[in-house]
mmCIF file of C-alpha atoms and ligand atoms in Angstrom:
data_model
loop_
_atom_site.group_PDB
_atom_site.id
_atom_site.type_symbol
_atom_site.label_atom_id
_atom_site.label_comp_id
_atom_site.label_asym_id
_atom_site.label_seq_id
_atom_site.Cartn_x
_atom_site.Cartn_y
_atom_site.Cartn_z
ATOM 1 C CA MET A 1 -21.995 -13.678 39.064
ATOM 2 C CA SER A 2 -21.292 -11.903 35.786
ATOM 3 C CA HIS A 3 -20.784 -13.759 32.565
ATOM 4 C CA SER A 4 -17.129 -12.734 32.461
ATOM 5 C CA SER A 5 -16.477 -13.953 36.005
ATOM 6 C CA ILE A 6 -18.112 -17.289 35.163
ATOM 7 C CA LEU A 7 -15.777 -17.545 32.196
ATOM 8 C CA LEU A 8 -12.854 -16.578 34.420
ATOM 9 C CA LEU A 9 -13.852 -19.194 37.001
ATOM 10 C CA ALA A 10 -14.214 -21.822 34.285
ATOM 11 C CA GLY A 11 -10.784 -20.851 33.016
ATOM 12 C CA LEU A 12 -9.272 -21.155 36.477
ATOM 13 C CA LEU A 13 -10.922 -24.522 37.082
ATOM 14 C CA GLY A 14 -9.727 -25.660 33.682
ATOM 15 C CA ALA A 15 -6.188 -24.612 34.519
ATOM 16 C CA ALA A 16 -6.263 -26.258 37.928
ATOM 17 C CA SER A 17 -7.612 -29.513 36.541
ATOM 18 C CA ALA A 18 -5.002 -29.582 33.768
ATOM 19 C CA GLN A 19 -2.383 -29.669 36.511
ATOM 20 C CA LEU A 20 -3.897 -32.839 37.930
ATOM 21 C CA GLN A 21 -6.026 -34.270 35.179
ATOM 22 C CA TYR A 22 -3.655 -37.019 34.053
ATOM 23 C CA THR A 23 -2.803 -38.640 37.385
ATOM 24 C CA SER A 24 -4.969 -41.773 37.484
ATOM 25 C CA THR A 25 -3.103 -45.051 36.988
ATOM 26 C CA ALA A 26 -6.256 -47.168 36.805
ATOM 27 C CA THR A 27 -6.101 -49.362 33.685
ATOM 28 C CA SER A 28 -9.284 -47.853 32.257
ATOM 29 C CA ALA A 29 -8.159 -44.267 32.888
ATOM 30 C CA VAL A 30 -4.801 -44.954 31.240
ATOM 31 C CA ALA A 31 -6.511 -46.553 28.244
ATOM 32 C CA ALA A 32 -8.925 -43.629 27.913
ATOM 33 C CA ALA A 33 -6.171 -41.032 28.156
ATOM 34 C CA ARG A 34 -3.982 -42.941 25.694
ATOM 35 C CA ALA A 35 -6.779 -42.618 23.182
ATOM 36 C CA THR A 36 -7.361 -38.907 23.710
ATOM 37 C CA ALA A 37 -4.327 -37.145 25.237
ATOM 38 C CA LEU A 38 -2.716 -34.603 22.967
ATOM 39 C CA THR A 39 0.770 -35.316 21.609
ATOM 40 C CA LEU A 40 2.754 -32.548 19.949
ATOM 41 C CA SER A 41 5.988 -32.958 18.002
ATOM 42 C CA PRO A 42 7.182 -29.452 17.283
ATOM 43 C CA THR A 43 10.196 -28.787 15.073
ATOM 44 C CA SER A 44 12.101 -25.585 14.323
ATOM 45 C CA ASN A 45 15.375 -24.387 12.815
ATOM 46 C CA VAL A 46 16.678 -21.609 15.027
ATOM 47 C CA THR A 47 20.415 -21.345 14.345
ATOM 48 C CA GLY A 48 22.511 -21.312 17.508
ATOM 49 C CA HIS A 49 25.966 -19.875 18.055
ATOM 50 C CA THR A 50 27.583 -23.280 18.716
ATOM 51 C CA PHE A 51 24.891 -25.909 18.137
ATOM 52 C CA ASP A 52 21.436 -26.231 16.601
ATOM 53 C CA ARG A 53 20.183 -29.171 18.688
ATOM 54 C CA TYR A 54 20.640 -29.781 22.411
ATOM 55 C CA VAL A 55 19.985 -33.171 24.012
ATOM 56 C CA GLN A 56 20.270 -33.643 27.785
ATOM 57 C CA ILE A 57 20.176 -37.165 29.220
ATOM 58 C CA PHE A 58 20.081 -37.888 32.968
ATOM 59 C CA LEU A 59 21.147 -41.139 34.619
ATOM 60 C CA GLU A 60 20.851 -41.633 38.383
ATOM 61 C CA ASN A 61 22.654 -41.559 41.709
ATOM 62 C CA THR A 62 26.292 -42.323 40.934
ATOM 63 C CA ASP A 63 29.539 -40.611 41.933
ATOM 64 C CA TYR A 64 31.906 -39.447 39.214
ATOM 65 C CA SER A 65 34.658 -41.884 40.256
ATOM 66 C CA LYS A 66 32.332 -44.872 39.995
ATOM 67 C CA ALA A 67 30.762 -43.831 36.675
ATOM 68 C CA ILE A 68 34.018 -43.069 34.895
ATOM 69 C CA ALA A 69 35.291 -46.516 35.960
ATOM 70 C CA ASP A 70 32.445 -48.228 34.100
ATOM 71 C CA THR A 71 33.670 -49.665 30.784
ATOM 72 C CA ASN A 72 30.803 -48.355 28.688
ATOM 73 C CA LEU A 73 30.677 -44.884 30.241
ATOM 74 C CA ALA A 74 34.472 -44.631 29.870
ATOM 75 C CA TYR A 75 34.019 -45.569 26.205
ATOM 76 C CA LEU A 76 31.404 -42.831 25.729
ATOM 77 C CA ALA A 77 33.709 -40.326 27.460
ATOM 78 C CA SER A 78 36.379 -41.217 24.876
ATOM 79 C CA GLN A 79 33.936 -40.304 22.100
ATOM 80 C CA GLY A 80 33.482 -36.722 23.266
ATOM 81 C CA ILE A 81 34.619 -34.169 25.865
ATOM 82 C CA SER A 82 34.647 -35.477 29.407
ATOM 83 C CA LEU A 83 33.751 -32.747 31.929
ATOM 84 C CA THR A 84 35.924 -33.620 34.923
ATOM 85 C CA ASN A 85 34.733 -30.899 37.305
ATOM 86 C CA TYR A 86 30.932 -31.125 37.113
ATOM 87 C CA TYR A 87 28.738 -31.083 40.234
ATOM 88 C CA ALA A 88 25.085 -31.810 40.918
ATOM 89 C CA ILE A 89 23.222 -29.257 43.036
ATOM 90 C CA THR A 90 21.834 -31.159 46.021
ATOM 91 C CA HIS A 91 20.144 -34.377 47.192
ATOM 92 C CA PRO A 92 17.815 -36.161 46.563
ATOM 93 C CA SER A 93 16.836 -36.476 42.887
ATOM 94 C CA GLN A 94 13.889 -34.181 42.354
ATOM 95 C CA PRO A 95 15.457 -30.767 43.103
ATOM 96 C CA ASN A 96 18.289 -31.586 40.683
ATOM 97 C CA TYR A 97 15.809 -32.163 37.841
ATOM 98 C CA ILE A 98 13.909 -29.005 38.778
ATOM 99 C CA ALA A 99 17.205 -27.079 38.776
ATOM 100 C CA ALA A 100 18.158 -28.438 35.357
ATOM 101 C CA VAL A 101 15.308 -26.516 33.688
ATOM 102 C CA GLY A 102 14.651 -23.645 36.129
ATOM 103 C CA ALA A 103 18.166 -22.862 37.444
ATOM 104 C CA SER A 104 16.891 -23.043 41.020
ATOM 105 C CA THR A 105 15.506 -25.761 43.279
ATOM 106 C CA PHE A 106 12.693 -23.353 44.231
ATOM 107 C CA GLY A 107 12.759 -24.656 47.796
ATOM 108 C CA CYS A 108 12.215 -28.305 46.854
ATOM 109 C CA THR A 109 14.208 -30.540 49.218
ATOM 110 C CA ASP A 110 12.663 -33.970 48.664
ATOM 111 C CA ASP A 111 11.107 -36.354 46.149
ATOM 112 C CA SER A 112 7.461 -35.852 47.098
ATOM 113 C CA PHE A 113 4.751 -34.432 44.804
ATOM 114 C CA TYR A 114 5.838 -30.842 44.361
ATOM 115 C CA ARG A 115 4.284 -27.874 42.562
ATOM 116 C CA ILE A 116 5.980 -24.628 41.620
ATOM 117 C CA GLY A 117 3.627 -21.669 41.147
ATOM 118 C CA SER A 118 2.570 -20.710 37.639
ATOM 119 C CA SER A 119 4.384 -17.358 37.694
ATOM 120 C CA THR A 120 7.744 -19.170 37.924
ATOM 121 C CA LYS A 121 9.443 -19.554 34.581
ATOM 122 C CA SER A 122 11.580 -22.376 33.301
ATOM 123 C CA ILE A 123 13.744 -22.716 30.205
ATOM 124 C CA VAL A 124 10.526 -23.717 28.388
ATOM 125 C CA ASP A 125 9.332 -20.094 28.499
ATOM 126 C CA LEU A 126 12.614 -18.793 27.091
ATOM 127 C CA LEU A 127 12.695 -21.447 24.355
ATOM 128 C CA GLU A 128 9.117 -20.744 23.266
ATOM 129 C CA THR A 129 9.709 -16.990 23.122
ATOM 130 C CA ALA A 130 12.672 -17.605 20.824
ATOM 131 C CA GLY A 131 10.814 -20.176 18.706
ATOM 132 C CA VAL A 132 13.105 -23.066 19.706
ATOM 133 C CA SER A 133 11.094 -26.308 19.698
ATOM 134 C CA TRP A 134 11.368 -28.520 22.789
ATOM 135 C CA SER A 135 10.219 -31.848 24.189
ATOM 136 C CA VAL A 136 10.832 -34.042 27.222
ATOM 137 C CA TYR A 137 11.026 -37.827 26.779
ATOM 138 C CA GLY A 138 10.430 -40.200 29.686
ATOM 139 C CA GLU A 139 10.781 -43.912 28.983
ATOM 140 C CA ASP A 140 7.649 -45.899 29.912
ATOM 141 C CA MET A 141 5.408 -42.868 30.331
ATOM 142 C CA PRO A 142 2.052 -44.473 29.512
ATOM 143 C CA TYR A 143 0.961 -41.520 27.350
ATOM 144 C CA SER A 144 1.867 -37.921 26.580
ATOM 145 C CA GLY A 145 1.304 -35.480 29.429
ATOM 146 C CA PHE A 146 0.880 -38.142 32.128
ATOM 147 C CA GLU A 147 1.403 -36.454 35.510
ATOM 148 C CA ALA A 148 2.014 -39.260 38.019
ATOM 149 C CA ASN A 149 4.173 -42.392 38.474
ATOM 150 C CA TYR A 150 3.713 -45.503 36.365
ATOM 151 C CA ASN A 151 4.663 -49.117 36.992
ATOM 152 C CA ASN A 152 3.929 -51.310 34.049
ATOM 153 C CA LYS A 153 5.576 -54.384 35.480
ATOM 154 C CA ALA A 154 4.685 -55.842 38.842
ATOM 155 C CA GLY A 155 7.205 -54.925 41.514
ATOM 156 C CA ALA A 156 9.329 -52.717 39.262
ATOM 157 C CA ASN A 157 9.407 -48.964 38.849
ATOM 158 C CA ASP A 158 9.186 -47.647 35.326
ATOM 159 C CA TYR A 159 8.359 -43.963 34.930
ATOM 160 C CA VAL A 160 8.459 -41.507 37.843
ATOM 161 C CA ARG A 161 7.247 -37.902 37.847
ATOM 162 C CA LYS A 162 10.165 -36.724 39.996
ATOM 163 C CA HIS A 163 12.552 -37.500 37.111
ATOM 164 C CA ASN A 164 10.601 -35.408 34.620
ATOM 165 C CA PRO A 165 12.164 -31.942 34.965
ATOM 166 C CA VAL A 166 9.133 -29.921 33.797
ATOM 167 C CA MET A 167 6.305 -31.740 35.644
ATOM 168 C CA SER A 168 6.703 -29.776 38.889
ATOM 169 C CA TYR A 169 6.161 -26.475 37.100
ATOM 170 C CA ASP A 170 2.532 -25.308 37.050
ATOM 171 C CA SER A 171 3.596 -23.078 34.148
ATOM 172 C CA VAL A 172 3.989 -26.304 32.155
ATOM 173 C CA THR A 173 1.252 -28.514 33.590
ATOM 174 C CA SER A 174 -1.456 -25.842 33.411
ATOM 175 C CA ASN A 175 -0.965 -25.710 29.630
ATOM 176 C CA LEU A 176 -2.177 -28.695 27.600
ATOM 177 C CA ASN A 177 0.090 -27.757 24.678
ATOM 178 C CA ARG A 178 3.067 -27.975 27.029
ATOM 179 C CA LEU A 179 1.898 -31.207 28.675
ATOM 180 C CA ALA A 180 1.657 -32.659 25.162
ATOM 181 C CA LYS A 181 5.428 -32.280 24.803
ATOM 182 C CA SER A 182 6.239 -34.739 27.605
ATOM 183 C CA LYS A 183 6.294 -38.007 25.721
ATOM 184 C CA ASN A 184 7.430 -41.624 25.945
ATOM 185 C CA PHE A 185 10.141 -43.470 24.051
ATOM 186 C CA THR A 186 7.622 -44.951 21.598
ATOM 187 C CA GLN A 187 6.942 -41.401 20.515
ATOM 188 C CA PHE A 188 10.657 -40.576 20.501
ATOM 189 C CA ASP A 189 11.320 -43.521 18.169
ATOM 190 C CA LYS A 190 8.519 -42.342 15.866
ATOM 191 C CA GLU A 191 9.970 -38.853 15.739
ATOM 192 C CA VAL A 192 13.436 -40.193 14.958
ATOM 193 C CA ALA A 193 11.974 -42.243 12.101
ATOM 194 C CA ALA A 194 9.953 -39.283 10.793
ATOM 195 C CA ASN A 195 12.838 -36.831 11.280
ATOM 196 C CA THR A 196 10.664 -34.619 13.496
ATOM 197 C CA LEU A 197 12.733 -34.298 16.680
ATOM 198 C CA PRO A 198 12.773 -30.833 18.259
ATOM 199 C CA GLN A 199 15.834 -28.645 18.903
ATOM 200 C CA TRP A 200 15.856 -28.907 22.732
ATOM 201 C CA MET A 201 15.350 -32.259 24.435
ATOM 202 C CA PHE A 202 15.535 -33.706 27.927
ATOM 203 C CA ILE A 203 15.577 -37.497 28.135
ATOM 204 C CA THR A 204 15.114 -39.825 31.109
ATOM 205 C CA PRO A 205 15.350 -43.590 30.707
ATOM 206 C CA ASN A 206 13.291 -45.795 33.023
ATOM 207 C CA MET A 207 14.222 -46.670 36.600
ATOM 208 C CA THR A 208 16.155 -49.771 35.536
ATOM 209 C CA ASN A 209 18.080 -48.223 32.653
ATOM 210 C CA ASP A 210 19.064 -45.086 34.606
ATOM 211 C CA ALA A 211 20.762 -47.099 37.419
ATOM 212 C CA HIS A 212 18.203 -46.047 40.059
ATOM 213 C CA ASP A 213 16.877 -49.578 40.607
ATOM 214 C CA SER A 214 19.830 -51.418 39.085
ATOM 215 C CA SER A 215 23.550 -50.701 38.882
ATOM 216 C CA ILE A 216 26.014 -48.493 37.056
ATOM 217 C CA THR A 217 26.841 -51.494 34.854
ATOM 218 C CA VAL A 218 23.234 -51.702 33.638
ATOM 219 C CA ALA A 219 23.037 -47.933 33.046
ATOM 220 C CA GLY A 220 26.412 -47.845 31.268
ATOM 221 C CA LYS A 221 25.326 -50.651 28.925
ATOM 222 C CA TRP A 222 22.005 -48.966 28.311
ATOM 223 C CA ALA A 223 23.622 -45.605 27.543
ATOM 224 C CA ARG A 224 26.147 -47.050 25.104
ATOM 225 C CA ASN A 225 23.653 -49.353 23.372
ATOM 226 C CA TRP A 226 20.989 -46.677 23.112
ATOM 227 C CA LEU A 227 23.245 -43.821 22.029
ATOM 228 C CA THR A 228 25.523 -45.587 19.546
ATOM 229 C CA PRO A 229 22.935 -46.040 16.771
ATOM 230 C CA LEU A 230 21.480 -42.591 17.457
ATOM 231 C CA LEU A 231 24.876 -40.924 17.097
ATOM 232 C CA ALA A 232 25.170 -42.640 13.704
ATOM 233 C CA ASN A 233 21.698 -41.437 12.666
ATOM 234 C CA THR A 234 21.427 -37.939 11.146
ATOM 235 C CA HIS A 235 17.754 -37.747 12.143
ATOM 236 C CA PHE A 236 19.111 -37.497 15.706
ATOM 237 C CA ASN A 237 22.751 -36.434 15.418
ATOM 238 C CA LYS A 238 22.262 -33.984 12.568
ATOM 239 C CA ALA A 239 24.857 -31.281 11.976
ATOM 240 C CA ARG A 240 25.668 -29.218 15.102
ATOM 241 C CA THR A 241 24.011 -31.515 17.644
ATOM 242 C CA LEU A 242 25.199 -31.324 21.256
ATOM 243 C CA VAL A 243 24.423 -34.242 23.585
ATOM 244 C CA VAL A 244 25.056 -33.965 27.333
ATOM 245 C CA LEU A 245 25.038 -37.317 29.098
ATOM 246 C CA THR A 246 25.115 -36.851 32.877
ATOM 247 C CA PHE A 247 23.641 -37.922 36.229
ATOM 248 C CA ASP A 248 21.113 -36.232 38.503
ATOM 249 C CA GLU A 249 23.335 -36.562 41.594
ATOM 250 C CA GLY A 250 26.144 -38.521 43.211
ATOM 251 C CA SER A 251 25.828 -40.743 46.265
ATOM 252 C CA THR A 252 24.796 -38.930 49.451
ATOM 253 C CA SER A 253 28.166 -39.673 51.077
ATOM 254 C CA GLY A 254 30.273 -38.049 48.345
ATOM 255 C CA THR A 255 31.025 -34.526 47.097
ATOM 256 C CA ASN A 256 28.211 -34.674 44.493
ATOM 257 C CA GLN A 257 30.753 -34.669 41.664
ATOM 258 C CA ILE A 258 29.162 -36.462 38.722
ATOM 259 C CA TYR A 259 30.108 -37.865 35.326
ATOM 260 C CA SER A 260 29.240 -35.647 32.385
ATOM 261 C CA VAL A 261 30.243 -36.011 28.767
ATOM 262 C CA LEU A 262 29.573 -33.835 25.725
ATOM 263 C CA LEU A 263 28.881 -35.889 22.599
ATOM 264 C CA GLY A 264 27.466 -35.320 19.138
ATOM 265 C CA SER A 265 28.387 -33.557 15.934
ATOM 266 C CA ALA A 266 28.790 -30.174 17.678
ATOM 267 C CA VAL A 267 31.909 -31.466 19.429
ATOM 268 C CA PRO A 268 34.866 -30.335 17.285
ATOM 269 C CA ALA A 269 36.861 -33.308 15.940
ATOM 270 C CA ALA A 270 40.023 -32.020 17.608
ATOM 271 C CA LYS A 271 38.336 -32.182 21.029
ATOM 272 C CA ILE A 272 37.094 -35.785 20.796
ATOM 273 C CA GLY A 273 38.676 -37.781 23.610
ATOM 274 C CA THR A 274 39.712 -34.691 25.606
ATOM 275 C CA THR A 275 38.734 -33.519 29.077
ATOM 276 C CA ASN A 276 37.604 -30.119 30.323
ATOM 277 C CA SER A 277 38.179 -29.160 33.965
ATOM 278 C CA THR A 278 36.102 -25.966 34.061
ATOM 279 C CA ARG A 279 33.648 -26.109 36.962
ATOM 280 C CA PHE A 280 30.153 -26.871 35.737
ATOM 281 C CA THR A 281 26.885 -27.680 37.514
ATOM 282 C CA HIS A 282 23.306 -28.409 36.433
ATOM 283 C CA TYR A 283 22.897 -24.628 36.255
ATOM 284 C CA SER A 284 25.290 -24.796 33.288
ATOM 285 C CA LEU A 285 22.572 -26.680 31.369
ATOM 286 C CA THR A 286 20.260 -23.655 31.180
ATOM 287 C CA LYS A 287 23.141 -21.209 30.807
ATOM 288 C CA THR A 288 24.495 -23.073 27.763
ATOM 289 C CA ALA A 289 21.115 -23.031 25.979
ATOM 290 C CA GLU A 290 20.593 -19.349 26.844
ATOM 291 C CA LEU A 291 23.927 -18.237 25.388
ATOM 292 C CA ASN A 292 23.633 -20.483 22.343
ATOM 293 C CA TRP A 293 20.241 -19.166 21.196
ATOM 294 C CA ASP A 294 20.346 -15.660 22.779
ATOM 295 C CA LEU A 295 17.437 -16.627 25.027
ATOM 296 C CA GLY A 296 18.100 -14.097 27.783
ATOM 297 C CA SER A 297 18.150 -15.382 31.335
ATOM 298 C CA LEU A 298 15.899 -16.876 34.000
ATOM 299 C CA GLY A 299 17.473 -14.556 36.568
ATOM 300 C CA GLN A 300 18.257 -17.509 38.834
ATOM 301 C CA ASN A 301 21.504 -19.432 39.297
ATOM 302 C CA ASP A 302 21.912 -19.560 35.523
ATOM 303 C CA VAL A 303 23.243 -15.992 35.752
ATOM 304 C CA GLY A 304 26.482 -16.942 37.515
ATOM 305 C CA ALA A 305 26.940 -20.413 35.972
ATOM 306 C CA ASN A 306 29.598 -21.374 33.428
ATOM 307 C CA ALA A 307 28.336 -22.435 29.997
ATOM 308 C CA PHE A 308 29.886 -25.497 28.327
ATOM 309 C CA PHE A 309 31.076 -23.369 25.389
HETATM 310 C C1 LIG B 1 13.797 -27.236 9.202
HETATM 311 O O1 LIG B 1 14.673 -27.550 8.125
HETATM 312 C C2 LIG B 1 14.437 -28.829 7.539
HETATM 313 C C3 LIG B 1 15.546 -29.101 6.551
HETATM 314 O O2 LIG B 1 15.760 -27.988 5.725
HETATM 315 C C4 LIG B 1 13.038 -28.846 6.923
HETATM 316 O O3 LIG B 1 12.779 -30.124 6.367
HETATM 317 C C5 LIG B 1 12.026 -28.550 8.001
HETATM 318 O O4 LIG B 1 10.736 -28.456 7.453
HETATM 319 C C6 LIG B 1 12.347 -27.257 8.745
HETATM 320 N N1 LIG B 1 11.433 -27.126 9.869
HETATM 321 C C7 LIG B 1 10.845 -25.993 10.191
HETATM 322 C C8 LIG B 1 9.894 -26.050 11.344
HETATM 323 O O5 LIG B 1 11.061 -24.949 9.618
HETATM 324 C C1 LIG B 2 3.306 -43.697 24.347
HETATM 325 O O1 LIG B 2 2.503 -42.514 24.214
HETATM 326 C C2 LIG B 2 1.563 -42.588 23.156
HETATM 327 C C3 LIG B 2 0.937 -41.198 23.017
HETATM 328 O O2 LIG B 2 0.211 -40.816 24.153
HETATM 329 C C4 LIG B 2 0.579 -43.703 23.468
HETATM 330 O O3 LIG B 2 -0.353 -43.802 22.409
HETATM 331 C C5 LIG B 2 1.341 -45.027 23.586
HETATM 332 O O4 LIG B 2 0.450 -46.042 23.964
HETATM 333 C C6 LIG B 2 2.440 -44.924 24.613
HETATM 334 N N1 LIG B 2 3.274 -46.126 24.546
HETATM 335 C C7 LIG B 2 3.446 -46.920 25.575
HETATM 336 C C8 LIG B 2 4.316 -48.090 25.348
HETATM 337 O O5 LIG B 2 2.935 -46.722 26.660
HETATM 338 C C1 LIG B 3 12.865 -50.428 31.114
HETATM 339 O O1 LIG B 3 13.165 -50.340 29.727
HETATM 340 C C2 LIG B 3 13.628 -51.539 29.123
HETATM 341 C C3 LIG B 3 13.879 -51.247 27.643
HETATM 342 O O2 LIG B 3 14.686 -50.104 27.490
HETATM 343 C C4 LIG B 3 12.623 -52.674 29.293
HETATM 344 O O3 LIG B 3 13.165 -53.880 28.814
HETATM 345 C C5 LIG B 3 12.248 -52.822 30.775
HETATM 346 O O4 LIG B 3 11.221 -53.769 30.909
HETATM 347 C C6 LIG B 3 11.760 -51.476 31.304
HETATM 348 N N1 LIG B 3 11.268 -51.542 32.666
HETATM 349 C C7 LIG B 3 11.822 -52.203 33.701
HETATM 350 C C8 LIG B 3 11.145 -52.130 35.000
HETATM 351 O O5 LIG B 3 12.862 -52.816 33.597
HETATM 352 C C1 LIG B 4 36.526 -25.998 28.232
HETATM 353 O O1 LIG B 4 37.276 -25.120 29.030
HETATM 354 C C2 LIG B 4 37.652 -23.855 28.526
HETATM 355 C C3 LIG B 4 38.219 -23.026 29.661
HETATM 356 O O2 LIG B 4 39.437 -23.523 30.014
HETATM 357 C C4 LIG B 4 36.562 -23.178 27.772
HETATM 358 O O3 LIG B 4 36.957 -21.939 27.265
HETATM 359 C C5 LIG B 4 36.068 -24.124 26.726
HETATM 360 O O4 LIG B 4 35.145 -23.502 25.835
HETATM 361 C C6 LIG B 4 35.470 -25.280 27.434
HETATM 362 N N1 LIG B 4 34.487 -26.090 26.724
HETATM 363 C C7 LIG B 4 34.623 -26.918 25.696
HETATM 364 C C8 LIG B 4 33.385 -27.594 25.277
HETATM 365 O O5 LIG B 4 35.653 -27.140 25.122
#
């Protein structure tokens, strides 16, 4: 074997192992990775047409009618623009998260461990080309770049891979610098304090706070309590910040219409407390970022989707 093919083989093995290197949940493996795994906190200032920061937050498994009836979610809707004609893509959870960053489900129809080939792009590729900094935050991820599920407390789910929108993409997991941008809430809090949040964010609270293992009441309280101080903090809600608070999917018996509200300083004062009945879906999430920063397109369902603005 030639020297160059040995290097190539080593490169391929390195890439393949990066996709699976952070999957052990053994206490010692978690401790070792915590001490060594790379964390990156990129920032940038790419001016957008309508907003300069984009924050997407997903809660879980609730129909629009049930969510909007929750006191705290109704309160948050009154603080922004309530999107009254917004639909998830499919069931169950995982393909909706995949669609939120890739504008396709790429054939994923369940919640099992799923990998999308490295030639498939996601919004991450478009953001990086344009120099727009990005990060994903998953509450209770044991360390940055962790690639499996994590239960810190006996009998309770905390962090799950299927709710991290980028983890199914080999184009992300084969790249340690990209893995290093999937981080936990400890890191998020540090970045808020240091004023080093990126321009594009996707945030998933843990399985209790997102309603998956609890109720809409718990998730509504969490969302209001967590967002209220952040919306008052210019390290998070700096000028021209757009926050989208939504759900991955509705109940399997419904139409998959879900609650979605636009919040943050990018919402014009005159539109606070209004509704918008344009039809949106999770494909609108990528489309909105693409139009805002002139990112081009993924060539998937983003092409035909409506953008929020
Ligand atoms: C973005 O702008 C802020 C405020 O002017 C500045 O502190 C920060 O260093 C800039 N970041 C980058 C990556 O240019
Ligand atoms: C969050 O991630 C950081 C960076 O990997 C790690 O040091 C820290 O222990 C994690 N926090 C928790 C609570 O797991
Ligand atoms: C979820 O996060 C909250 C804090 O936001 C924490 O109190 C709770 O222990 C976490 N995990 C579970 C399983 O509830
Ligand atoms: C709401 O709907 C209209 C179309 O009727 C659209 O032009 C507008 O930009 C929408 N979005 C927001 C955030 O107001």
